[in-house]
Coordinates of C-alpha atoms in Angstrom, one line a residue:
Chain E
M1 CA -0.2 0.3 -0.2
A2 CA 1.7 3.3 -0.9
I3 CA 2.0 5.9 2.1
L4 CA 3.7 8.3 0.4
T5 CA 3.5 9.6 -3.3
A6 CA 4.9 12.2 -5.5
D7 CA 3.0 14.0 -8.0
H8 CA 4.9 16.1 -11.0
V9 CA 7.0 17.2 -8.1
E10 CA 9.2 19.9 -9.5
Y11 CA 11.6 21.7 -7.7
T12 CA 13.5 24.8 -8.8
Y13 CA 15.7 27.1 -6.8
Q14 CA 17.9 30.3 -7.7
T15 CA 21.4 30.5 -7.0
K16 CA 23.7 33.3 -7.2
Y17 CA 24.2 32.7 -10.9
Q18 CA 21.4 30.5 -12.2
T19 CA 17.9 29.1 -11.6
V20 CA 18.8 25.7 -10.8
Y21 CA 15.6 23.2 -12.1
A22 CA 16.5 20.6 -9.8
L23 CA 13.2 18.3 -10.3
R24 CA 11.2 18.3 -13.5
G25 CA 8.0 16.9 -13.1
V26 CA 8.8 13.5 -10.8
D27 CA 5.8 10.7 -10.3
C28 CA 6.1 7.9 -8.0
A29 CA 4.8 6.2 -5.2
F30 CA 6.6 4.2 -1.7
E31 CA 5.1 1.4 0.1
T32 CA 5.2 0.2 3.2
S33 CA 6.8 -2.9 4.0
Q34 CA 9.3 -2.4 1.0
V35 CA 12.8 -0.3 0.1
T36 CA 13.0 1.1 -2.4
A37 CA 16.5 2.4 -3.9
I38 CA 16.8 6.0 -5.5
V39 CA 19.7 6.2 -8.1
G40 CA 21.5 8.3 -9.7
T41 CA 24.3 10.1 -10.9
S42 CA 25.5 13.2 -8.9
G43 CA 23.7 16.1 -9.2
S44 CA 20.4 13.8 -10.9
G45 CA 18.1 15.3 -7.9
K46 CA 18.0 12.4 -5.7
T47 CA 18.6 14.0 -2.6
T48 CA 16.5 17.0 -3.6
L49 CA 13.3 14.4 -4.0
L50 CA 14.1 13.2 -0.6
S51 CA 14.4 16.1 1.0
L52 CA 10.6 16.9 0.0
L53 CA 9.7 13.4 0.5
A54 CA 10.8 14.1 4.6
G55 CA 9.3 17.4 4.4
L56 CA 11.7 19.7 4.7
D57 CA 10.7 21.7 2.2
V58 CA 7.9 21.8 -0.4
P59 CA 8.1 21.5 -4.4
T60 CA 7.8 24.3 -6.3
G61 CA 5.6 22.1 -8.5
G62 CA 3.3 19.2 -7.7
S63 CA 2.8 17.6 -4.5
I64 CA 4.2 15.0 -2.4
R65 CA 1.3 13.2 -0.8
F66 CA 1.6 11.3 2.8
R67 CA -1.5 9.1 3.2
G68 CA -2.9 11.2 1.0
Q69 CA -2.8 14.8 2.6
S70 CA -0.3 17.3 0.9
T71 CA 2.8 18.0 2.5
A72 CA 2.6 21.8 1.5
E73 CA -0.9 21.7 3.8
M74 CA 0.4 20.1 6.8
D75 CA 2.3 20.9 9.9
R76 CA 5.3 19.2 8.6
D77 CA 7.4 19.7 11.8
A78 CA 4.6 17.9 13.8
W79 CA 4.7 15.3 11.0
R80 CA 8.2 14.5 10.6
L81 CA 8.2 14.0 14.5
E82 CA 5.4 11.6 14.2
N83 CA 5.8 9.8 11.3
V84 CA 9.5 10.6 9.8
S85 CA 13.2 9.5 10.4
V86 CA 15.8 10.8 7.9
I87 CA 19.4 8.8 8.4
Y88 CA 22.4 10.3 6.7
Q89 CA 25.8 9.5 5.3
N90 CA 27.5 11.6 7.9
F91 CA 25.0 10.4 10.6
N92 CA 24.4 13.8 12.3
L93 CA 24.8 12.5 15.5
F94 CA 24.7 15.4 18.4
A95 CA 27.9 15.2 19.6
H96 CA 27.5 15.8 22.9
L97 CA 24.7 13.9 23.7
T98 CA 26.1 10.0 24.5
A99 CA 24.5 7.0 22.2
L100 CA 21.6 6.5 24.4
E101 CA 21.0 10.3 24.4
N102 CA 21.1 10.4 21.0
A103 CA 18.6 7.5 20.5
A104 CA 16.1 8.7 23.0
Y105 CA 16.5 12.5 21.4
P106 CA 13.2 12.2 19.3
L107 CA 11.0 10.7 22.5
Y108 CA 12.5 13.9 24.3
L109 CA 11.1 16.0 21.8
Q110 CA 7.8 14.2 21.8
K111 CA 7.7 14.8 25.8
R112 CA 8.3 11.6 27.0
P113 CA 9.7 10.7 30.7
K114 CA 13.2 10.5 30.5
K115 CA 13.2 7.2 32.2
Q116 CA 10.5 5.6 29.5
A117 CA 12.2 7.5 26.5
E118 CA 15.9 5.7 27.5
E119 CA 14.4 2.7 28.4
E120 CA 12.6 2.5 24.8
A121 CA 16.0 3.9 23.6
A122 CA 18.0 1.1 25.0
A123 CA 15.7 -1.6 23.3
Q124 CA 16.6 -0.2 20.0
L125 CA 20.2 0.2 20.5
A126 CA 20.7 -3.1 21.6
A127 CA 18.2 -4.3 18.5
V128 CA 20.3 -2.8 16.0
G129 CA 23.5 -4.5 18.2
I130 CA 24.8 -1.7 20.2
Q131 CA 26.1 -2.9 23.6
P132 CA 24.8 -1.9 26.8
D133 CA 28.6 -1.1 27.6
Q134 CA 28.4 1.4 24.7
F135 CA 25.2 3.1 25.7
G136 CA 27.0 5.9 27.6
R137 CA 30.0 7.3 24.9
Y138 CA 29.7 9.9 22.8
P139 CA 29.9 9.7 18.8
R140 CA 33.1 10.8 18.9
M141 CA 34.2 7.0 20.8
L142 CA 32.1 5.0 18.3
S143 CA 33.6 3.9 14.7
G144 CA 31.7 5.0 11.8
G145 CA 29.6 1.7 11.9
E146 CA 28.6 2.1 15.3
Q147 CA 27.6 5.8 14.5
Q148 CA 25.3 4.9 11.6
R149 CA 23.8 2.1 14.3
V150 CA 22.9 4.6 16.5
A151 CA 21.4 6.9 13.8
I152 CA 19.4 4.2 12.8
A153 CA 18.3 3.5 16.5
R154 CA 17.1 6.8 16.6
A155 CA 15.4 6.5 14.1
L156 CA 13.3 3.2 15.5
A157 CA 12.9 5.1 18.8
A158 CA 10.9 7.8 17.0
G159 CA 8.6 5.1 15.8
S160 CA 8.3 6.1 12.6
G161 CA 6.7 4.4 9.7
L162 CA 8.8 6.4 7.0
I163 CA 12.3 5.6 7.4
L164 CA 14.3 8.0 4.5
A165 CA 18.2 7.2 4.0
D166 CA 20.3 9.6 2.4
E167 CA 23.4 7.3 1.4
P168 CA 23.3 5.4 4.9
T169 CA 26.4 3.4 4.1
G170 CA 28.5 6.4 2.3
N171 CA 30.7 6.7 5.0
L172 CA 31.3 2.8 5.9
D173 CA 33.0 -0.1 4.9
E174 CA 31.8 -3.4 3.6
E175 CA 31.0 -5.2 6.0
N176 CA 29.2 -2.5 7.9
S177 CA 27.4 -1.4 5.0
R178 CA 26.0 -4.9 4.4
N179 CA 25.0 -5.0 8.4
I180 CA 23.2 -1.4 8.6
F181 CA 22.0 -2.2 5.1
A182 CA 20.4 -5.6 6.5
I183 CA 19.2 -3.4 9.4
L184 CA 17.4 -1.1 6.9
Q185 CA 15.9 -4.6 5.0
D186 CA 14.8 -5.8 8.2
L187 CA 13.0 -2.4 9.1
A188 CA 10.7 -2.8 6.0
H189 CA 10.2 -6.7 5.4
E190 CA 9.7 -7.4 9.5
R191 CA 8.7 -4.0 10.6
G192 CA 6.2 -3.2 8.3
R193 CA 8.5 0.6 7.3
C194 CA 8.6 1.9 4.4
V195 CA 12.3 2.5 3.5
V196 CA 13.5 4.8 1.4
V197 CA 17.4 4.7 0.4
V198 CA 18.7 7.5 -1.8
T199 CA 22.5 5.8 -3.4
H200 CA 24.8 5.7 -5.6
D201 CA 26.0 2.1 -5.1
M202 CA 24.5 0.1 -7.5
A203 CA 25.7 -2.9 -5.9
L204 CA 23.6 -2.2 -2.6
A205 CA 20.5 -0.8 -4.6
E206 CA 20.5 -4.0 -6.6
Q207 CA 19.6 -5.9 -3.0
T208 CA 16.6 -3.5 -2.4
D209 CA 13.1 -4.2 -3.5
R210 CA 12.8 -1.5 -5.8
V211 CA 15.2 0.9 -7.8
L212 CA 14.3 4.3 -8.9
R213 CA 16.3 5.5 -11.4
I214 CA 16.4 9.4 -11.8
Q215 CA 18.1 11.3 -14.1
D216 CA 18.6 15.5 -15.1
G217 CA 15.7 15.8 -12.7
R218 CA 13.3 13.4 -13.9
I219 CA 12.6 9.7 -13.3
A220 CA 14.3 7.3 -16.1
G221 CA 13.3 4.1 -15.3
E222 CA 12.3 1.5 -12.5
E223 CA 13.4 -1.9 -11.8
Chain K
M1 CA 3.1 7.0 21.7
G2 CA 2.8 6.7 25.0
E3 CA 2.2 8.6 28.0
K4 CA 3.9 12.0 27.2
E5 CA 5.5 14.2 30.0
R6 CA 3.7 17.8 30.5
G7 CA 5.7 20.8 30.4
L8 CA 8.5 21.4 28.9
G9 CA 9.7 17.4 29.2
Y10 CA 13.8 16.7 29.8
L11 CA 14.8 18.4 26.5
P12 CA 15.6 22.2 28.1
L13 CA 17.4 20.2 31.4
L14 CA 19.5 18.3 28.7
S15 CA 20.5 21.2 26.8
L16 CA 21.6 22.8 29.9
R17 CA 23.7 19.8 31.1
V18 CA 25.1 19.9 27.5
L19 CA 26.3 23.3 28.4
L20 CA 28.9 21.7 30.9
R21 CA 30.1 18.9 28.2
R22 CA 31.2 21.9 25.6
P23 CA 33.4 23.6 28.7
G24 CA 35.3 25.6 26.0
A25 CA 32.4 27.3 24.1
S26 CA 30.0 27.7 27.9
L27 CA 33.5 29.2 29.3
L28 CA 33.7 31.8 26.3
L29 CA 30.0 33.0 26.5
A30 CA 30.2 33.3 30.3
A31 CA 33.0 34.9 30.3
V32 CA 32.1 37.7 27.6
A33 CA 29.2 38.0 30.5
A34 CA 31.2 38.0 33.4
L35 CA 33.4 40.7 31.6
G36 CA 30.8 43.0 30.8
V37 CA 28.9 43.5 34.5
Y38 CA 32.2 43.3 36.0
A39 CA 33.4 46.2 33.4
G40 CA 29.7 47.7 34.0
C41 CA 30.4 47.5 38.0
G42 CA 33.7 49.2 37.4
L43 CA 32.4 51.9 35.4
H44 CA 29.8 52.6 37.5
S45 CA 31.7 52.8 40.8
L46 CA 34.0 54.9 38.7
E47 CA 31.1 57.3 37.9
V48 CA 29.6 57.0 42.2
Q49 CA 33.2 58.1 42.8
Q50 CA 33.7 60.8 40.9
Q51 CA 30.2 62.1 41.6
R52 CA 31.3 61.9 45.2
A53 CA 34.4 64.0 44.8
I54 CA 32.3 66.4 43.0
E55 CA 29.9 67.1 46.3
D56 CA 32.7 66.7 48.6
T57 CA 35.4 69.3 46.2
M58 CA 31.7 71.3 46.5
R59 CA 30.7 70.9 49.8
N60 CA 34.8 71.3 51.7
T61 CA 36.4 74.1 49.5
V62 CA 35.8 77.2 50.6
I63 CA 36.2 80.1 48.0
H64 CA 38.0 83.0 49.4
C65 CA 37.6 86.1 48.3
T66 CA 39.5 89.3 48.7
V67 CA 38.6 92.6 48.8
T68 CA 41.7 95.2 46.9
D69 CA 41.1 98.2 44.8
V70 CA 39.7 98.3 41.3
R71 CA 43.1 97.4 40.0
G72 CA 43.3 94.4 41.7
M73 CA 45.4 95.5 44.1
N74 CA 46.3 97.2 47.7
A75 CA 44.7 94.2 49.4
D76 CA 46.5 94.7 52.6
N77 CA 46.4 98.6 52.6
L78 CA 43.1 99.4 51.8
N79 CA 41.7 103.0 52.2
L80 CA 38.1 101.4 52.4
L81 CA 35.5 102.8 54.4
S82 CA 33.6 100.5 56.9
P83 CA 30.2 100.7 54.8
Y84 CA 31.4 98.8 52.4
V85 CA 31.7 96.0 55.4
E86 CA 28.3 96.6 56.4
M87 CA 27.3 95.9 52.8
L88 CA 28.7 92.6 52.5
L89 CA 27.1 91.5 55.8
G90 CA 23.6 92.5 54.3
R91 CA 23.5 95.8 56.8
K92 CA 22.6 97.8 54.4
A93 CA 19.8 96.4 52.3
E94 CA 16.8 98.7 53.5
R95 CA 19.0 101.7 52.0
D96 CA 20.2 99.9 48.4
P97 CA 17.8 97.0 46.8
S98 CA 21.0 95.8 45.3
L99 CA 22.4 94.5 48.8
A100 CA 19.2 92.5 49.4
D101 CA 20.3 88.8 50.4
M102 CA 24.2 90.0 50.3
D103 CA 25.1 87.7 53.1
K104 CA 23.4 84.7 51.7
A105 CA 26.1 85.1 48.9
V106 CA 29.3 85.9 51.2
A107 CA 30.1 84.6 54.4
N108 CA 32.8 84.5 56.9
V109 CA 33.4 88.3 56.3
N110 CA 36.7 89.6 58.0
A111 CA 37.7 93.1 58.2
K112 CA 40.2 95.0 60.2
A113 CA 41.1 98.4 61.1
D114 CA 44.3 100.0 62.8
W115 CA 44.3 103.5 64.8
E116 CA 46.8 104.8 66.4
L117 CA 46.7 105.7 69.4
A118 CA 47.8 108.5 71.8
W119 CA 47.4 106.8 75.0
P120 CA 48.4 103.6 76.2
Y121 CA 51.8 105.7 74.4
E122 CA 53.2 103.6 71.0
T123 CA 49.6 101.3 70.9
T124 CA 47.5 100.1 68.0
L125 CA 44.0 100.0 68.7
C126 CA 42.5 97.6 66.1
R127 CA 39.2 96.7 65.1
L128 CA 38.3 93.2 64.5
L129 CA 34.9 91.3 63.4
S130 CA 36.7 88.3 64.7
Q131 CA 39.9 86.8 65.5
A132 CA 40.5 85.5 61.7
S133 CA 40.4 89.0 60.6
D134 CA 44.0 88.9 61.8
S135 CA 46.8 87.2 60.7
R136 CA 48.7 88.3 63.8
L137 CA 46.5 86.4 65.8
D138 CA 46.8 83.2 64.0
S139 CA 48.7 81.5 66.9
A140 CA 47.8 83.3 69.4
Q141 CA 45.8 82.4 72.2
I142 CA 42.8 84.2 73.7
S143 CA 41.3 83.8 77.1
F144 CA 37.9 85.7 77.5
E145 CA 36.6 86.7 81.2
P146 CA 33.7 84.7 82.2
G147 CA 30.6 85.2 80.3
W148 CA 32.8 86.5 77.1
D149 CA 33.2 85.0 74.0
E150 CA 34.8 86.0 70.5
S151 CA 31.4 86.8 69.4
A152 CA 32.1 90.0 71.3
L153 CA 34.1 91.3 68.5
M154 CA 31.2 91.1 66.2
G155 CA 29.1 93.0 68.6
G156 CA 29.1 96.6 69.8
E157 CA 29.7 97.0 73.3
M158 CA 32.8 99.1 74.8
V159 CA 34.9 96.4 74.9
C160 CA 38.6 95.3 74.8
L161 CA 41.7 92.5 74.5
I162 CA 44.8 93.4 75.4
P163 CA 47.9 91.9 75.5
E164 CA 48.8 89.6 78.3
G165 CA 51.5 91.8 79.9
M166 CA 49.5 95.3 79.4
E167 CA 48.5 96.5 82.9
T168 CA 45.2 98.4 83.7
D169 CA 43.4 100.1 86.0
G170 CA 40.7 97.4 87.2
D171 CA 38.8 96.0 84.8
Y172 CA 39.1 98.9 82.3
L173 CA 41.2 100.4 80.0
D174 CA 41.9 104.3 79.4
I175 CA 42.7 105.0 75.7
V176 CA 43.0 108.2 73.8
A177 CA 43.2 108.3 70.2
A178 CA 45.8 110.0 68.6
P179 CA 45.2 113.3 66.4
P180 CA 43.6 114.1 64.5
I181 CA 40.5 112.2 66.2
D182 CA 41.6 113.2 69.4
V183 CA 38.9 111.0 71.2
S184 CA 39.3 109.4 75.1
M185 CA 37.2 106.7 76.3
S186 CA 37.3 103.9 78.5
L187 CA 36.7 100.1 77.2
R188 CA 36.2 96.9 79.5
V189 CA 38.7 94.4 79.6
V190 CA 37.1 91.2 78.4
G191 CA 40.3 89.0 77.4
R192 CA 44.0 88.7 77.0
V193 CA 45.9 88.5 74.2
S194 CA 48.8 85.9 74.7
G195 CA 51.3 85.5 71.6
G196 CA 50.1 87.7 69.9
P197 CA 51.5 91.3 68.8
E198 CA 52.7 93.5 72.7
D199 CA 51.4 96.9 71.1
V200 CA 47.9 96.2 69.9
I201 CA 44.9 96.6 71.8
Y202 CA 41.8 94.4 69.7
C203 CA 37.7 96.2 69.9
P204 CA 34.8 95.4 68.2
F205 CA 34.7 96.3 64.6
F206 CA 31.1 98.0 65.0
M207 CA 32.1 99.6 68.7
P208 CA 30.5 102.9 68.9
W209 CA 33.2 105.5 69.3
E210 CA 31.4 107.7 71.6
D211 CA 28.8 106.6 73.5
G212 CA 25.8 105.6 71.2
L213 CA 27.5 107.5 68.2
G214 CA 29.2 105.4 65.0
M215 CA 31.6 106.9 62.6
A216 CA 32.7 105.8 58.8
F217 CA 36.1 104.5 59.3
S218 CA 39.3 103.4 57.3
I219 CA 39.5 100.0 57.4
Q220 CA 43.1 98.1 56.0
S221 CA 42.0 94.7 54.8
C222 CA 38.7 92.9 54.2
T223 CA 38.4 89.2 52.9
F224 CA 35.2 86.8 53.1
D225 CA 34.3 83.4 51.3
I226 CA 32.0 82.7 49.1
R227 CA 28.8 81.2 51.1
D228 CA 27.9 78.1 49.0
T229 CA 30.1 77.1 45.9
A230 CA 27.5 74.9 44.6
R231 CA 25.8 78.4 43.8
L232 CA 29.3 79.6 43.2
E233 CA 28.0 81.6 39.7
E234 CA 24.7 82.9 41.4
C235 CA 26.9 84.1 44.2
K236 CA 29.4 85.7 42.1
E237 CA 26.4 87.5 39.8
K238 CA 24.9 89.2 42.9
L239 CA 28.1 90.5 44.6
F240 CA 29.1 91.8 41.2
S241 CA 25.3 93.3 40.1
T242 CA 26.0 95.8 43.0
P243 CA 28.0 98.9 42.0
F244 CA 30.5 98.7 45.0
F245 CA 31.8 95.8 44.2
V246 CA 34.0 94.7 40.6
V247 CA 35.9 92.5 38.7
P248 CA 39.5 93.6 38.9
S249 CA 41.0 95.0 35.8
V250 CA 44.3 96.9 35.4
N251 CA 42.9 99.2 32.8
A252 CA 40.1 99.9 36.0
T253 CA 40.0 103.6 36.9
P254 CA 39.5 104.1 40.4
D255 CA 36.4 106.4 40.7
G256 CA 36.0 106.3 44.9
L257 CA 32.6 104.1 44.9
A258 CA 33.9 100.7 43.6
V259 CA 36.4 98.6 44.8
G260 CA 37.5 95.2 43.4
V261 CA 36.9 91.6 44.5
L262 CA 39.3 89.1 43.8
V263 CA 37.3 85.7 43.7
H264 CA 40.2 82.7 44.7
D265 CA 38.3 80.3 42.4
E266 CA 40.6 79.2 40.1
V267 CA 42.3 75.9 41.1
Y268 CA 38.7 74.9 42.6
L269 CA 37.0 75.6 39.2
K270 CA 39.6 74.0 37.5
S271 CA 39.2 70.2 39.7
L272 CA 35.6 70.4 39.1
E273 CA 36.0 71.0 35.3
E274 CA 38.3 67.8 35.4
L275 CA 36.0 66.0 37.7
R276 CA 33.4 66.6 35.5
S277 CA 35.0 65.9 32.3
N278 CA 35.4 62.2 34.1
L279 CA 32.5 62.2 34.7
D280 CA 30.9 62.7 31.3
M281 CA 33.9 60.5 30.0
L282 CA 32.8 57.8 32.4
R283 CA 28.8 58.4 31.3
L284 CA 29.8 58.3 27.7
L285 CA 31.8 54.8 28.2
Q286 CA 28.6 53.2 29.5
P287 CA 26.6 53.4 26.4
L288 CA 29.6 52.5 24.4
L289 CA 30.1 49.4 26.6
L290 CA 27.0 48.3 26.1
V291 CA 27.1 48.1 22.3
L292 CA 30.0 47.0 22.1
M293 CA 29.2 43.8 24.6
G294 CA 26.4 43.4 22.5
G295 CA 28.3 43.3 19.5
I296 CA 30.9 41.0 21.4
S297 CA 27.9 38.7 22.8
F298 CA 26.6 38.5 19.2
F299 CA 30.0 37.6 17.8
A300 CA 30.9 34.9 20.7
G301 CA 27.3 33.6 20.0
Y302 CA 27.5 33.6 16.6
L303 CA 31.0 31.9 15.9
V304 CA 30.2 28.9 18.9
N305 CA 26.8 28.6 17.1
R306 CA 28.2 28.5 13.5
R307 CA 29.5 25.4 14.2
R308 CA 26.1 24.2 15.6
K309 CA 24.3 24.7 12.5
R310 CA 24.1 21.3 11.2
E311 CA 23.1 20.3 14.8
F312 CA 20.0 22.4 14.4
A313 CA 19.4 21.1 11.1
A314 CA 19.3 17.4 12.4
M315 CA 17.2 18.5 14.8
R316 CA 14.5 20.2 12.4
C317 CA 15.1 16.8 10.5
L318 CA 13.6 15.4 14.0
G319 CA 10.6 17.4 14.0
M320 CA 11.8 20.2 16.2
R321 CA 10.4 23.7 15.5
R322 CA 12.0 26.8 14.4
R323 CA 10.8 28.5 17.6
A324 CA 12.2 25.4 20.0
I325 CA 15.6 26.0 18.6
F326 CA 15.6 29.2 18.9
G327 CA 14.1 28.9 22.6
Q328 CA 16.7 26.1 23.5
V329 CA 19.5 28.5 22.5
L330 CA 18.0 31.5 23.8
G331 CA 17.9 29.4 26.8
E332 CA 21.4 28.4 26.9
Q333 CA 22.9 31.9 26.2
L334 CA 20.3 32.8 29.4
A335 CA 22.0 30.2 31.3
L336 CA 25.8 31.5 30.4
G337 CA 25.0 35.3 30.7
L338 CA 23.5 35.2 34.1
A339 CA 26.2 32.8 35.4
G340 CA 28.5 34.6 33.8
G341 CA 26.5 37.9 35.0
L342 CA 26.6 36.5 38.8
V343 CA 30.1 35.8 38.8
G344 CA 31.3 39.2 37.4
L345 CA 29.3 41.0 40.2
C346 CA 31.1 38.4 42.6
A347 CA 34.4 39.4 41.4
A348 CA 33.1 43.1 41.6
L349 CA 32.2 42.6 45.2
A350 CA 35.5 40.5 45.6
T351 CA 37.9 43.4 43.8
G352 CA 35.9 46.0 46.6
L353 CA 34.6 47.8 43.3
G354 CA 31.0 47.6 45.3
V355 CA 27.6 46.6 44.2
R356 CA 25.1 49.3 44.0
S357 CA 21.3 49.6 42.9
G358 CA 22.7 51.7 39.7
G359 CA 25.7 49.3 39.3
L360 CA 23.2 46.2 39.2
A361 CA 20.8 48.3 36.6
F362 CA 24.1 48.5 34.6
S363 CA 24.7 44.7 35.1
G364 CA 21.3 43.9 33.9
A365 CA 21.6 45.9 30.9
V366 CA 24.9 44.3 30.0
V367 CA 23.5 40.6 30.5
G368 CA 20.0 42.2 28.6
M369 CA 22.8 43.4 25.7
F370 CA 24.3 39.6 26.0
L371 CA 21.0 38.1 25.5
L372 CA 19.9 40.6 22.8
G373 CA 23.0 39.2 20.7
A374 CA 22.5 36.0 22.0
A375 CA 18.5 36.0 20.4
V376 CA 19.8 37.5 17.3
C377 CA 22.3 34.4 16.9
A378 CA 19.5 32.3 17.9
G379 CA 17.4 33.4 15.4
V380 CA 19.9 33.2 12.9
A381 CA 20.4 29.6 13.6
A382 CA 17.0 28.2 13.8
S383 CA 16.3 30.0 10.3
G384 CA 18.9 28.0 8.5
S385 CA 17.6 25.9 5.3
V386 CA 17.8 22.3 6.3
M387 CA 18.3 21.3 2.8
K388 CA 20.8 23.2 2.3
L389 CA 22.5 22.0 5.5
M390 CA 21.6 18.3 5.0
K391 CA 22.8 17.8 1.6
T392 CA 25.5 15.4 1.1
E393 CA 25.9 16.2 -2.8
E394 CA 24.7 17.6 -5.6

């Protein structure tokens, strides 16, 4: 069942020297329990599409709809808080929070009691393979793979149905990439989440349920 | 989503705890606030000191005036008629309105008139308003008879003070003025002078020469003080508004009516001008310090928060609202500003600068400027484009 759709999505923005047409009429839909890869060359518009899917901005043309409601018409902050988790290549963990606090952060935002938030976060950290003795460590004390696991645990703790990942394995070695990707697949297949992964790693993309190829701001093909 | 905590939740407390985990940045911002408050207290303390110095100078400085001729000379050899002293004392006001309230402009009037006596032989009769009117009495001791004191010199009774060693016939001293006055009279001795001149007999300035009969006489010197230094210009204006007292000038021509008055206020005015100039400078520095504090805190906050742009963007990605980020950054800066301000106040107390209500108000204004700078930083931090900040390629 498609929970997120992009209808004729266009996105342009102005730089100092020119108008950039980042997306030129993208149509696609994303379903629960499925991992979708968006692939394309640098500058093709895949990260822009992911940002629009995450509600970080609204399209300049067309619409993004979550369960039928346009993101342009909703309180996108509240929507993201309850429904969307974004995972980035460079993890974007808070440097001065411990692994446990990082994972619990969305729950703090939801104003859950501290104890309850941290119990849930601890469970999610354990689920992605972070050992309890690492819960109190700051991100700089963790490896790249461990940091990405904490970022995924943060996404899981938020309870979001929609998980968007932008080059989640871009900074990881092969083994860690495999492990992280396995976790993302597990999220979709075992926990019923809708997972969208932006990547330029074709080997990784081929392991997903569906691949959208984007080129010059348009969907060039689907596999 | 389960049970939700009421109010602000744990996040504000967490962000304050994080301040301790960023000691470098936190110390920098707190130090800026502490320095601002300390400098503010210091400036205010200096201002209070200058203000007090001005008040003390005005309260404790006596402006001496010397009566001279119209050219500013002959201060000790005046040929001044005694009614001028009465003018200074305000005793002539009923006849000349310009002299009204003259006694409110001047104080401590001293005047001395020496008359040569034919008897006692080789003595002088000195008419005085007070002991200070004759410098020869500066180191002298006067022992008054019971029931008498220095105020007798301001009265009009026919009494006198005689040198310690002078012999008299009982309680009275007979004197005879030298020609052309050629008058004799008997004065009650009310005190003796030791350590003063041996050939001078002192009597009250306004003593009638014969029973009930006064007359104008010539005096040698006259000085007085400005009554109120805080109203110096007003007192001078009052003094020189009469036709009898003028500002001395070397080009002036004596007209037999006016006399000069030298007002020795140069040092006083110069001191006062310097103090007021210092005070003006300090008052000018205060708004400058406020602006400087605002600027420094802005840039300190900006530099510290600039490195957190991605952190703020990540918060936005997680669903945190702009105003929540603004509130969090402002709250952090407020905590650091208050902590730094408190340290600054303690430092001011410890170093003896003192903290008064004015200093506290200024410190509050300094912290306020700090927060204003911080608010702008927080606004900038919260308004960044999340899409741009989170982009890793393209």
